[in-house]
Amino acid sequence: MKLVIGCDHGAVELKDSVKKVLAEFEDIKVEDVGTFDGNSVDYPDIAEKVCGKVASGEADRGIVLCGTGLGISIAANKVKGIRAALCHDVFSARMSREHNDANVLAMGGRVIGFGPAGEIVRVWVTTDFSHEERHQRRIDKMMALENK
Ligand code: RB5
């Protein structure tokens, strides 16, 4: 799996921690699009960089991080083809994959600790979409909203 990750200045340390967790998985190739220090950047720019690669198929999945996870997840969901899930618990992370086929995970560096975030990431990258008809139907309806 090719995974692209990015953050604003509110989650640089969380990004570094998440990358260590992702390094546990030999089959995951990670591309980091920044930011890399505490200088202020605008989270929509990071969301666009990450989600552009997911939407185009250059990457299979993305992880976006900001201070709360709110701004960057809202921005991510403006990119056509993106289903970004803001998850600060393992149950939501699992459901976002099984039921919503989320292709982007969002978290907040000022909200969650490295340990819980690592567990969320492990579950999110290893959980498959259920492919159940009712979930696929809802996803199809959700994505059709992009064209209305
Ligand atoms: C940046 O200070 C902060 O607004 C951002 O990281 C995020 O929390 C926005 O939703």
Short mmCIF file of C-alpha atoms and ligand atoms in Angstrom, two decimals:
data_model
loop_
_atom_site.label_atom_id
_atom_site.label_comp_id
_atom_site.label_asym_id
_atom_site.label_seq_id
_atom_site.Cartn_x
_atom_site.Cartn_y
_atom_site.Cartn_z
CA MET A 1 0.00 0.00 0.00
CA LYS A 2 1.23 3.49 -0.85
CA LEU A 3 0.25 5.94 1.89
CA VAL A 4 0.77 9.69 1.85
CA ILE A 5 0.88 11.66 5.09
CA GLY A 6 0.86 15.36 5.85
CA CYS A 7 0.28 17.76 8.73
CA ASP A 8 0.23 21.41 9.65
CA HIS A 9 2.36 22.97 12.39
CA GLY A 10 -0.09 21.69 15.03
CA ALA A 11 0.80 18.05 14.49
CA VAL A 12 4.44 17.71 13.42
CA GLU A 13 5.33 15.57 16.44
CA LEU A 14 2.24 13.40 15.94
CA LYS A 15 3.22 12.89 12.29
CA ASP A 16 6.70 11.73 13.32
CA SER A 17 5.15 9.33 15.83
CA VAL A 18 2.63 7.98 13.31
CA LYS A 19 5.43 7.41 10.78
CA LYS A 20 7.24 5.24 13.33
CA VAL A 21 4.09 3.13 13.68
CA LEU A 22 3.72 2.89 9.89
CA ALA A 23 7.34 1.68 9.67
CA GLU A 24 6.16 -1.51 11.46
CA PHE A 25 4.38 -2.49 8.24
CA GLU A 26 6.72 -3.76 5.52
CA ASP A 27 4.00 -3.54 2.88
CA ILE A 28 3.29 0.16 3.48
CA LYS A 29 5.33 2.71 1.56
CA VAL A 30 5.01 6.16 3.10
CA GLU A 31 5.37 9.53 1.37
CA ASP A 32 5.60 12.53 3.70
CA VAL A 33 4.53 15.82 2.10
CA GLY A 34 5.29 17.90 5.22
CA THR A 35 5.17 20.20 7.00
CA PHE A 36 8.39 19.46 8.83
CA ASP A 37 8.71 22.17 11.48
CA GLY A 38 6.67 24.44 13.71
CA ASN A 39 6.42 27.32 11.26
CA SER A 40 2.81 28.17 10.58
CA VAL A 41 1.25 26.70 7.44
CA ASP A 42 -2.37 26.53 6.25
CA TYR A 43 -4.00 23.13 6.68
CA PRO A 44 -6.05 23.34 3.44
CA ASP A 45 -2.76 23.38 1.49
CA ILE A 46 -1.62 20.19 3.23
CA ALA A 47 -5.02 18.54 2.75
CA GLU A 48 -4.86 19.37 -0.97
CA LYS A 49 -1.36 17.87 -1.30
CA VAL A 50 -2.28 14.61 0.46
CA CYS A 51 -5.76 14.19 -0.98
CA GLY A 52 -4.72 15.10 -4.51
CA LYS A 53 -2.43 12.07 -4.49
CA VAL A 54 -5.15 9.79 -3.11
CA ALA A 55 -7.82 11.08 -5.49
CA SER A 56 -5.54 10.66 -8.52
CA GLY A 57 -4.60 7.11 -7.53
CA GLU A 58 -0.95 8.00 -6.98
CA ALA A 59 -1.49 6.88 -3.37
CA ASP A 60 -3.92 4.31 -1.99
CA ARG A 61 -4.63 6.06 1.30
CA GLY A 62 -3.79 9.24 3.17
CA ILE A 63 -3.35 10.48 6.71
CA VAL A 64 -3.88 14.18 7.48
CA LEU A 65 -3.11 15.81 10.80
CA CYS A 66 -3.62 19.28 12.26
CA GLY A 67 -4.08 20.68 15.75
CA THR A 68 -7.60 19.37 16.21
CA GLY A 69 -7.98 17.29 13.06
CA LEU A 70 -11.09 19.35 12.31
CA GLY A 71 -9.89 21.87 9.75
CA ILE A 72 -7.80 19.39 7.80
CA SER A 73 -10.56 16.75 7.71
CA ILE A 74 -13.13 19.30 6.52
CA ALA A 75 -10.69 20.46 3.84
CA ALA A 76 -9.88 16.87 2.85
CA ASN A 77 -13.56 16.11 2.30
CA LYS A 78 -13.78 18.98 -0.21
CA VAL A 79 -11.49 17.05 -2.57
CA LYS A 80 -13.47 14.96 -5.02
CA GLY A 81 -13.20 11.25 -4.32
CA ILE A 82 -12.06 11.67 -0.73
CA ARG A 83 -13.78 10.10 2.26
CA ALA A 84 -11.85 11.47 5.22
CA ALA A 85 -12.66 10.21 8.72
CA LEU A 86 -11.68 12.14 11.83
CA CYS A 87 -11.01 9.40 14.39
CA HIS A 88 -9.82 9.73 17.95
CA ASP A 89 -10.87 6.24 19.02
CA VAL A 90 -10.20 2.75 17.72
CA PHE A 91 -13.87 1.83 17.22
CA SER A 92 -14.46 4.79 14.88
CA ALA A 93 -11.25 3.99 13.03
CA ARG A 94 -12.39 0.40 12.42
CA MET A 95 -15.90 1.47 11.39
CA SER A 96 -14.53 4.15 9.06
CA ARG A 97 -12.90 1.37 7.08
CA GLU A 98 -15.50 -1.41 7.36
CA HIS A 99 -18.58 0.76 6.77
CA ASN A 100 -17.40 3.97 5.10
CA ASP A 101 -14.34 2.75 3.16
CA ALA A 102 -12.55 5.90 4.34
CA ASN A 103 -9.50 6.56 2.19
CA VAL A 104 -8.12 9.30 4.44
CA LEU A 105 -7.66 9.26 8.22
CA ALA A 106 -7.54 12.55 10.15
CA MET A 107 -6.40 13.15 13.72
CA GLY A 108 -5.51 16.11 15.90
CA GLY A 109 -2.06 16.54 17.38
CA ARG A 110 -3.42 18.67 20.21
CA VAL A 111 -6.19 16.18 20.97
CA ILE A 112 -4.73 12.70 21.15
CA GLY A 113 -1.63 11.12 22.65
CA PHE A 114 0.91 9.17 20.63
CA GLY A 115 -0.09 5.79 22.13
CA PRO A 116 -3.80 5.93 21.30
CA ALA A 117 -3.01 7.50 17.90
CA GLY A 118 -0.68 4.60 17.13
CA GLU A 119 -3.39 2.05 17.93
CA ILE A 120 -5.86 3.93 15.72
CA VAL A 121 -3.37 3.91 12.85
CA ARG A 122 -2.62 0.17 13.25
CA VAL A 123 -6.33 -0.65 13.08
CA TRP A 124 -7.05 1.79 10.25
CA VAL A 125 -4.33 0.48 7.93
CA THR A 126 -5.17 -3.19 8.55
CA THR A 127 -8.99 -3.05 8.35
CA ASP A 128 -10.66 -3.74 5.00
CA PHE A 129 -13.95 -2.39 3.70
CA SER A 130 -16.71 -4.94 4.38
CA HIS A 131 -18.10 -4.75 0.82
CA GLU A 132 -21.55 -5.36 2.27
CA GLU A 133 -24.25 -4.21 -0.13
CA ARG A 134 -25.86 -1.73 2.24
CA HIS A 135 -22.57 -0.01 2.96
CA GLN A 136 -21.61 0.14 -0.71
CA ARG A 137 -25.05 1.59 -1.52
CA ARG A 138 -24.61 4.33 1.08
CA ILE A 139 -21.10 5.11 -0.11
CA ASP A 140 -22.38 5.39 -3.69
CA LYS A 141 -25.07 7.83 -2.52
CA MET A 142 -22.52 9.77 -0.48
CA MET A 143 -20.16 10.12 -3.43
CA ALA A 144 -23.04 11.10 -5.74
CA LEU A 145 -23.51 14.18 -3.52
CA GLU A 146 -20.29 15.50 -5.06
CA ASN A 147 -22.09 15.94 -8.37
CA LYS A 148 -25.26 17.61 -7.07
C1 RB5 B 1 -3.70 25.86 13.64
O1 RB5 B 1 -3.37 26.69 14.70
C2 RB5 B 1 -5.00 25.14 13.92
O2 RB5 B 1 -6.06 25.99 13.66
C3 RB5 B 1 -5.11 23.90 13.08
O3 RB5 B 1 -4.04 23.06 13.35
C4 RB5 B 1 -6.35 23.06 13.28
O4 RB5 B 1 -6.58 22.79 14.61
C5 RB5 B 1 -7.55 23.56 12.59
O5 RB5 B 1 -8.62 22.95 12.57
#
